[in-house]
Amino acid sequence: MNRAATAAAWAISGVVFGAGLSLSGMINPRKVLAFLDVTGAWDPTLVLVMVAAVATPMILFRVVLRRETPFLDSRFYLPTRRDLDARLIGGAALFGVGWGIAGYCPGPAIAAFSVDLREPAIFCAAMIAGMYLSDLVPQWRASGQPA
Amino acid sequence: MEGFTPAAGLAGGFLIGLAAVMLLALTGRIAGISGILSGAIHAGEGRSGRWLFLAGLVAGAAVHQWLSGAALPVRELSWPLLAAGGLAVGLGTRLGSGCTSGHGVCGIARLSPRSIVATVVFMSTGIATVFVTRHLLGWAT
């Protein structure tokens, strides 16, 4: 496959995604925390961000997946698991706590380097440390036994 | 309600969704930022594309702010809160196999039961955390 075209595809997708994070307000941790603050001065903007961000692929993924392969690779790489396990739920719960403390999820935390250095640098360094830390947590099989 | 910006929210959300469609159509990959970041920092094939995507996130956000003239206010949250939040987000998104984009956008669009459950869980603990920190503990987050 054409390596330059693949590199350009990743870069352009990132640019469009980053513009969306900035335009939508997701990049602003104050706005994100105001969305999560349902008993305070609630800002419902992120409901609309989610609606538009979900509706677009909900319609267009179908069109894309009518193709046998993507334009620049030999196959689609789609998650296939459908089971629920403690790792998924515990991980999601922990993610939400971190999101609620600082107001950043991974995309906005990285895109926020366009706004400021201090906050995204501290947050992203800790986030990357957390990702390496997750490599130390043993994998669990669906049966609940350590793999 | 405060600072409600519905038009920008819808337009920005559309761009986020469009980027996810572009990445799937072109490379066959799901636009989950935590997964892309994890792929970028771990050894393996395809790291350069992931770094280009992450650089694109910063560039795209910078271009929007430059074109719109919207200077975002800089916040000064204390470093222990930033570090604690970052650590929990990094660990949690890897254990939970995704974040707001991978589960909340792409997974829900694909009607994945794992993503729907994960999104309900992280939204709930996010709301609960803000309630505790702002309203019970009185922190200025």
mmCIF file of C-alpha atoms in Angstrom:
data_model
loop_
_atom_site.group_PDB
_atom_site.id
_atom_site.type_symbol
_atom_site.label_atom_id
_atom_site.label_comp_id
_atom_site.label_asym_id
_atom_site.label_seq_id
_atom_site.Cartn_x
_atom_site.Cartn_y
_atom_site.Cartn_z
ATOM 1 C CA MET A 1 0.000 0.000 0.000
ATOM 2 C CA ASN A 2 1.047 3.593 -0.587
ATOM 3 C CA ARG A 3 2.874 4.684 2.569
ATOM 4 C CA ALA A 4 2.748 8.392 1.797
ATOM 5 C CA ALA A 5 -1.003 8.259 1.211
ATOM 6 C CA THR A 6 -1.482 6.331 4.470
ATOM 7 C CA ALA A 7 0.596 8.885 6.377
ATOM 8 C CA ALA A 8 -1.448 11.708 4.833
ATOM 9 C CA ALA A 9 -4.699 9.926 5.739
ATOM 10 C CA TRP A 10 -3.707 9.683 9.411
ATOM 11 C CA ALA A 11 -2.554 13.324 9.482
ATOM 12 C CA ILE A 12 -5.635 14.760 7.738
ATOM 13 C CA SER A 13 -8.032 12.722 9.889
ATOM 14 C CA GLY A 14 -6.207 14.089 12.936
ATOM 15 C CA VAL A 15 -6.493 17.674 11.687
ATOM 16 C CA VAL A 16 -10.260 17.346 11.100
ATOM 17 C CA PHE A 17 -10.710 15.663 14.489
ATOM 18 C CA GLY A 18 -8.668 18.381 16.238
ATOM 19 C CA ALA A 19 -10.622 21.170 14.531
ATOM 20 C CA GLY A 20 -13.827 19.478 15.719
ATOM 21 C CA LEU A 21 -12.552 19.254 19.304
ATOM 22 C CA SER A 22 -11.711 22.964 19.287
ATOM 23 C CA LEU A 23 -14.889 24.153 17.537
ATOM 24 C CA SER A 24 -17.153 22.001 19.716
ATOM 25 C CA GLY A 25 -15.667 23.293 22.975
ATOM 26 C CA MET A 26 -14.503 19.831 24.107
ATOM 27 C CA ILE A 27 -10.963 21.227 24.245
ATOM 28 C CA ASN A 28 -12.014 23.592 27.037
ATOM 29 C CA PRO A 29 -11.894 21.714 30.378
ATOM 30 C CA ARG A 30 -14.114 24.344 32.028
ATOM 31 C CA LYS A 31 -16.847 23.577 29.496
ATOM 32 C CA VAL A 32 -16.445 19.815 29.945
ATOM 33 C CA LEU A 33 -16.687 20.119 33.737
ATOM 34 C CA ALA A 34 -19.735 22.395 33.334
ATOM 35 C CA PHE A 35 -21.344 19.597 31.285
ATOM 36 C CA LEU A 36 -20.559 17.016 33.998
ATOM 37 C CA ASP A 37 -21.773 19.428 36.711
ATOM 38 C CA VAL A 38 -25.468 18.539 36.342
ATOM 39 C CA THR A 39 -26.430 19.971 39.748
ATOM 40 C CA GLY A 40 -24.471 23.208 39.196
ATOM 41 C CA ALA A 41 -24.434 25.703 36.305
ATOM 42 C CA TRP A 42 -25.024 22.931 33.761
ATOM 43 C CA ASP A 43 -23.847 23.446 30.161
ATOM 44 C CA PRO A 44 -25.625 20.935 27.877
ATOM 45 C CA THR A 45 -23.474 21.722 24.801
ATOM 46 C CA LEU A 46 -21.669 18.388 24.995
ATOM 47 C CA VAL A 47 -24.945 16.533 24.555
ATOM 48 C CA LEU A 48 -25.177 18.103 21.089
ATOM 49 C CA VAL A 49 -21.499 17.404 20.385
ATOM 50 C CA MET A 50 -22.109 13.737 21.163
ATOM 51 C CA VAL A 51 -25.319 13.613 19.093
ATOM 52 C CA ALA A 52 -23.596 15.007 15.983
ATOM 53 C CA ALA A 53 -20.377 13.052 16.564
ATOM 54 C CA VAL A 54 -22.308 9.761 16.879
ATOM 55 C CA ALA A 55 -24.932 10.381 14.165
ATOM 56 C CA THR A 56 -22.324 11.060 11.465
ATOM 57 C CA PRO A 57 -20.518 7.694 11.701
ATOM 58 C CA MET A 58 -23.770 5.899 12.521
ATOM 59 C CA ILE A 59 -24.919 6.803 9.004
ATOM 60 C CA LEU A 60 -21.605 6.854 7.138
ATOM 61 C CA PHE A 61 -19.817 3.805 8.660
ATOM 62 C CA ARG A 62 -22.486 1.717 6.902
ATOM 63 C CA VAL A 63 -21.588 3.259 3.561
ATOM 64 C CA VAL A 64 -17.851 2.747 4.192
ATOM 65 C CA LEU A 65 -18.287 -0.870 5.295
ATOM 66 C CA ARG A 66 -20.068 -1.770 2.045
ATOM 67 C CA ARG A 67 -16.555 -1.836 0.583
ATOM 68 C CA GLU A 68 -14.516 -5.039 0.883
ATOM 69 C CA THR A 69 -11.477 -3.093 2.117
ATOM 70 C CA PRO A 70 -10.579 0.459 3.125
ATOM 71 C CA PHE A 71 -8.952 2.607 0.437
ATOM 72 C CA LEU A 72 -5.399 2.301 1.811
ATOM 73 C CA ASP A 73 -5.252 -1.064 3.595
ATOM 74 C CA SER A 74 -6.106 -4.689 2.915
ATOM 75 C CA ARG A 75 -8.730 -5.008 5.695
ATOM 76 C CA PHE A 76 -10.857 -3.202 8.286
ATOM 77 C CA TYR A 77 -9.679 -3.447 11.911
ATOM 78 C CA LEU A 78 -12.915 -3.503 13.904
ATOM 79 C CA PRO A 79 -13.348 -4.625 17.529
ATOM 80 C CA THR A 80 -15.387 -7.833 17.670
ATOM 81 C CA ARG A 81 -15.860 -8.480 21.411
ATOM 82 C CA ARG A 82 -19.391 -8.111 22.736
ATOM 83 C CA ASP A 83 -18.976 -9.495 26.284
ATOM 84 C CA LEU A 84 -18.961 -7.308 29.384
ATOM 85 C CA ASP A 85 -16.258 -7.855 31.983
ATOM 86 C CA ALA A 86 -14.907 -6.264 35.138
ATOM 87 C CA ARG A 87 -11.887 -4.860 33.292
ATOM 88 C CA LEU A 88 -14.108 -2.904 30.874
ATOM 89 C CA ILE A 89 -16.435 -1.584 33.566
ATOM 90 C CA GLY A 90 -13.713 -0.882 36.147
ATOM 91 C CA GLY A 91 -11.545 0.804 33.533
ATOM 92 C CA ALA A 92 -14.418 2.965 32.260
ATOM 93 C CA ALA A 93 -15.309 3.901 35.851
ATOM 94 C CA LEU A 94 -11.724 4.954 36.593
ATOM 95 C CA PHE A 95 -11.539 6.907 33.326
ATOM 96 C CA GLY A 96 -14.700 8.839 34.285
ATOM 97 C CA VAL A 97 -13.195 9.747 37.671
ATOM 98 C CA GLY A 98 -10.070 11.162 36.006
ATOM 99 C CA TRP A 99 -12.212 13.000 33.427
ATOM 100 C CA GLY A 100 -14.270 14.526 36.249
ATOM 101 C CA ILE A 101 -11.202 15.597 38.228
ATOM 102 C CA ALA A 102 -9.336 17.414 35.440
ATOM 103 C CA GLY A 103 -11.901 17.938 32.662
ATOM 104 C CA TYR A 104 -9.746 16.325 29.971
ATOM 105 C CA CYS A 105 -10.266 13.079 28.095
ATOM 106 C CA PRO A 106 -7.408 11.888 25.832
ATOM 107 C CA GLY A 107 -8.233 13.746 22.577
ATOM 108 C CA PRO A 108 -8.843 17.182 24.093
ATOM 109 C CA ALA A 109 -5.834 16.767 26.427
ATOM 110 C CA ILE A 110 -3.564 16.391 23.386
ATOM 111 C CA ALA A 111 -5.348 19.024 21.271
ATOM 112 C CA ALA A 112 -5.055 21.443 24.234
ATOM 113 C CA PHE A 113 -1.346 21.865 23.397
ATOM 114 C CA SER A 114 -2.740 24.399 20.903
ATOM 115 C CA VAL A 115 -4.007 26.491 23.836
ATOM 116 C CA ASP A 116 -1.443 26.141 26.597
ATOM 117 C CA LEU A 117 1.607 24.086 27.585
ATOM 118 C CA ARG A 118 1.396 23.654 31.344
ATOM 119 C CA GLU A 119 -1.930 21.865 31.780
ATOM 120 C CA PRO A 120 -1.707 19.489 28.805
ATOM 121 C CA ALA A 121 1.953 18.665 29.564
ATOM 122 C CA ILE A 122 1.275 17.629 33.162
ATOM 123 C CA PHE A 123 -1.947 15.815 32.271
ATOM 124 C CA CYS A 124 -0.519 13.978 29.238
ATOM 125 C CA ALA A 125 2.653 12.903 31.090
ATOM 126 C CA ALA A 126 0.499 11.367 33.822
ATOM 127 C CA MET A 127 -1.874 9.853 31.238
ATOM 128 C CA ILE A 128 1.019 8.145 29.425
ATOM 129 C CA ALA A 129 2.355 6.886 32.773
ATOM 130 C CA GLY A 130 -1.122 5.458 33.458
ATOM 131 C CA MET A 131 -1.100 3.706 30.085
ATOM 132 C CA TYR A 132 2.260 2.054 30.816
ATOM 133 C CA LEU A 133 0.912 1.136 34.278
ATOM 134 C CA SER A 134 -2.029 -0.651 32.638
ATOM 135 C CA ASP A 135 0.460 -3.024 30.975
ATOM 136 C CA LEU A 136 1.241 -4.338 34.482
ATOM 137 C CA VAL A 137 -2.390 -5.222 35.258
ATOM 138 C CA PRO A 138 -2.873 -8.917 34.408
ATOM 139 C CA GLN A 139 -5.240 -9.832 31.594
ATOM 140 C CA TRP A 140 -8.365 -11.679 32.715
ATOM 141 C CA ARG A 141 -10.139 -14.251 30.635
ATOM 142 C CA ALA A 142 -13.908 -14.225 30.201
ATOM 143 C CA SER A 143 -14.060 -17.006 32.822
ATOM 144 C CA GLY A 144 -12.554 -14.660 35.381
ATOM 145 C CA GLN A 145 -9.260 -16.564 35.618
ATOM 146 C CA PRO A 146 -5.947 -14.789 35.116
ATOM 147 C CA ALA A 147 -4.595 -15.470 31.633
ATOM 148 C CA MET B 1 -27.478 26.773 32.050
ATOM 149 C CA GLU B 2 -24.291 28.627 31.277
ATOM 150 C CA GLY B 3 -22.282 29.218 28.114
ATOM 151 C CA PHE B 4 -24.541 27.009 25.968
ATOM 152 C CA THR B 5 -23.156 26.989 22.372
ATOM 153 C CA PRO B 6 -25.451 24.644 20.414
ATOM 154 C CA ALA B 7 -24.418 25.536 16.830
ATOM 155 C CA ALA B 8 -20.672 25.229 17.477
ATOM 156 C CA GLY B 9 -21.319 22.041 19.434
ATOM 157 C CA LEU B 10 -23.227 20.428 16.561
ATOM 158 C CA ALA B 11 -20.737 21.582 13.909
ATOM 159 C CA GLY B 12 -17.728 20.484 15.993
ATOM 160 C CA GLY B 13 -19.369 17.145 16.731
ATOM 161 C CA PHE B 14 -19.969 16.664 13.002
ATOM 162 C CA LEU B 15 -16.248 17.245 12.304
ATOM 163 C CA ILE B 16 -15.294 14.717 15.003
ATOM 164 C CA GLY B 17 -17.654 12.151 13.466
ATOM 165 C CA LEU B 18 -16.440 12.982 9.950
ATOM 166 C CA ALA B 19 -12.808 12.418 11.023
ATOM 167 C CA ALA B 20 -13.790 9.000 12.384
ATOM 168 C CA VAL B 21 -15.459 8.157 9.039
ATOM 169 C CA MET B 22 -12.393 9.347 7.100
ATOM 170 C CA LEU B 23 -9.978 7.289 9.202
ATOM 171 C CA LEU B 24 -12.096 4.135 8.832
ATOM 172 C CA ALA B 25 -12.625 4.618 5.093
ATOM 173 C CA LEU B 26 -8.948 5.300 4.387
ATOM 174 C CA THR B 27 -6.981 3.177 6.871
ATOM 175 C CA GLY B 28 -9.613 0.747 8.184
ATOM 176 C CA ARG B 29 -8.960 1.881 11.772
ATOM 177 C CA ILE B 30 -11.279 3.096 14.542
ATOM 178 C CA ALA B 31 -10.581 6.682 15.652
ATOM 179 C CA GLY B 32 -10.156 5.985 19.356
ATOM 180 C CA ILE B 33 -7.668 8.489 20.738
ATOM 181 C CA SER B 34 -6.592 6.447 23.766
ATOM 182 C CA GLY B 35 -5.914 3.467 21.473
ATOM 183 C CA ILE B 36 -4.060 5.646 18.965
ATOM 184 C CA LEU B 37 -1.930 7.185 21.749
ATOM 185 C CA SER B 38 -1.219 3.748 23.202
ATOM 186 C CA GLY B 39 -0.204 2.524 19.725
ATOM 187 C CA ALA B 40 2.066 5.543 19.349
ATOM 188 C CA ILE B 41 3.947 5.018 22.632
ATOM 189 C CA HIS B 42 4.293 1.240 22.375
ATOM 190 C CA ALA B 43 6.663 -0.515 19.984
ATOM 191 C CA GLY B 44 4.996 -1.929 16.909
ATOM 192 C CA GLU B 45 3.988 -1.461 13.303
ATOM 193 C CA GLY B 46 2.212 1.712 12.227
ATOM 194 C CA ARG B 47 3.523 4.002 14.971
ATOM 195 C CA SER B 48 4.356 6.855 12.601
ATOM 196 C CA GLY B 49 0.757 7.177 11.369
ATOM 197 C CA ARG B 50 -0.470 7.419 14.941
ATOM 198 C CA TRP B 51 2.031 10.172 15.777
ATOM 199 C CA LEU B 52 0.919 12.030 12.641
ATOM 200 C CA PHE B 53 -2.711 11.763 13.771
ATOM 201 C CA LEU B 54 -1.824 13.131 17.236
ATOM 202 C CA ALA B 55 0.160 16.006 15.693
ATOM 203 C CA GLY B 56 -2.870 16.618 13.463
ATOM 204 C CA LEU B 57 -5.089 16.964 16.549
ATOM 205 C CA VAL B 58 -2.945 19.847 17.812
ATOM 206 C CA ALA B 59 -2.616 21.392 14.330
ATOM 207 C CA GLY B 60 -6.354 21.154 13.592
ATOM 208 C CA ALA B 61 -7.265 22.733 16.926
ATOM 209 C CA ALA B 62 -4.662 25.487 16.367
ATOM 210 C CA VAL B 63 -5.985 26.186 12.864
ATOM 211 C CA HIS B 64 -9.549 26.487 14.156
ATOM 212 C CA GLN B 65 -8.491 28.945 16.869
ATOM 213 C CA TRP B 66 -6.413 30.926 14.377
ATOM 214 C CA LEU B 67 -9.212 31.128 11.774
ATOM 215 C CA SER B 68 -11.938 31.930 14.297
ATOM 216 C CA GLY B 69 -9.783 34.251 16.394
ATOM 217 C CA ALA B 70 -11.141 32.428 19.430
ATOM 218 C CA ALA B 71 -8.477 32.613 22.123
ATOM 219 C CA LEU B 72 -9.358 29.954 24.675
ATOM 220 C CA PRO B 73 -8.887 30.972 28.298
ATOM 221 C CA VAL B 74 -5.889 29.304 29.947
ATOM 222 C CA ARG B 75 -6.799 27.506 33.155
ATOM 223 C CA GLU B 76 -4.468 26.971 36.119
ATOM 224 C CA LEU B 77 -5.605 23.747 37.772
ATOM 225 C CA SER B 78 -3.129 22.570 40.433
ATOM 226 C CA TRP B 79 -0.596 19.976 39.299
ATOM 227 C CA PRO B 80 -1.649 17.231 41.737
ATOM 228 C CA LEU B 81 -5.198 17.330 40.317
ATOM 229 C CA LEU B 82 -3.908 17.346 36.728
ATOM 230 C CA ALA B 83 -1.566 14.441 37.512
ATOM 231 C CA ALA B 84 -4.221 12.435 39.372
ATOM 232 C CA GLY B 85 -6.717 13.009 36.558
ATOM 233 C CA GLY B 86 -4.196 12.082 33.873
ATOM 234 C CA LEU B 87 -3.108 8.921 35.670
ATOM 235 C CA ALA B 88 -6.723 7.771 36.115
ATOM 236 C CA VAL B 89 -7.562 8.570 32.478
ATOM 237 C CA GLY B 90 -4.483 6.747 31.131
ATOM 238 C CA LEU B 91 -4.962 3.656 33.283
ATOM 239 C CA GLY B 92 -8.749 3.621 32.968
ATOM 240 C CA THR B 93 -8.916 4.026 29.195
ATOM 241 C CA ARG B 94 -6.447 1.169 28.623
ATOM 242 C CA LEU B 95 -8.157 -1.194 31.098
ATOM 243 C CA GLY B 96 -11.521 -0.190 29.640
ATOM 244 C CA SER B 97 -10.268 -0.435 26.020
ATOM 245 C CA GLY B 98 -11.329 3.054 25.002
ATOM 246 C CA CYS B 99 -12.331 6.602 25.800
ATOM 247 C CA THR B 100 -14.860 9.221 24.724
ATOM 248 C CA SER B 101 -13.960 8.773 21.038
ATOM 249 C CA GLY B 102 -13.440 5.014 20.727
ATOM 250 C CA HIS B 103 -16.400 4.016 22.918
ATOM 251 C CA GLY B 104 -18.485 7.201 23.057
ATOM 252 C CA VAL B 105 -18.400 8.055 19.339
ATOM 253 C CA CYS B 106 -17.276 5.092 17.195
ATOM 254 C CA GLY B 107 -18.524 2.317 19.498
ATOM 255 C CA ILE B 108 -21.975 3.784 20.020
ATOM 256 C CA ALA B 109 -22.233 4.485 16.265
ATOM 257 C CA ARG B 110 -21.563 0.753 15.716
ATOM 258 C CA LEU B 111 -24.077 -0.131 18.487
ATOM 259 C CA SER B 112 -21.380 -2.096 20.347
ATOM 260 C CA PRO B 113 -22.790 -3.294 23.678
ATOM 261 C CA ARG B 114 -19.365 -2.926 25.334
ATOM 262 C CA SER B 115 -19.087 0.684 24.188
ATOM 263 C CA ILE B 116 -22.629 1.591 25.235
ATOM 264 C CA VAL B 117 -22.012 0.193 28.732
ATOM 265 C CA ALA B 118 -18.554 1.815 28.984
ATOM 266 C CA THR B 119 -19.987 5.214 27.966
ATOM 267 C CA VAL B 120 -22.815 5.026 30.506
ATOM 268 C CA VAL B 121 -20.253 4.062 33.186
ATOM 269 C CA PHE B 122 -17.682 6.810 32.459
ATOM 270 C CA MET B 123 -20.375 9.493 32.077
ATOM 271 C CA SER B 124 -21.853 8.399 35.433
ATOM 272 C CA THR B 125 -18.559 8.353 37.332
ATOM 273 C CA GLY B 126 -17.568 11.651 35.672
ATOM 274 C CA ILE B 127 -20.794 13.311 36.860
ATOM 275 C CA ALA B 128 -20.420 11.726 40.315
ATOM 276 C CA THR B 129 -16.795 12.905 40.574
ATOM 277 C CA VAL B 130 -17.698 16.506 39.727
ATOM 278 C CA PHE B 131 -20.520 16.378 42.266
ATOM 279 C CA VAL B 132 -18.132 15.179 44.974
ATOM 280 C CA THR B 133 -15.226 17.496 44.143
ATOM 281 C CA ARG B 134 -17.231 20.672 43.512
ATOM 282 C CA HIS B 135 -20.269 20.352 45.728
ATOM 283 C CA LEU B 136 -19.211 18.097 48.628
ATOM 284 C CA LEU B 137 -15.508 18.959 48.891
ATOM 285 C CA GLY B 138 -15.873 22.490 47.521
ATOM 286 C CA TRP B 139 -12.821 22.297 45.253
ATOM 287 C CA ALA B 140 -12.487 24.949 42.560
ATOM 288 C CA THR B 141 -11.978 22.592 39.602
#
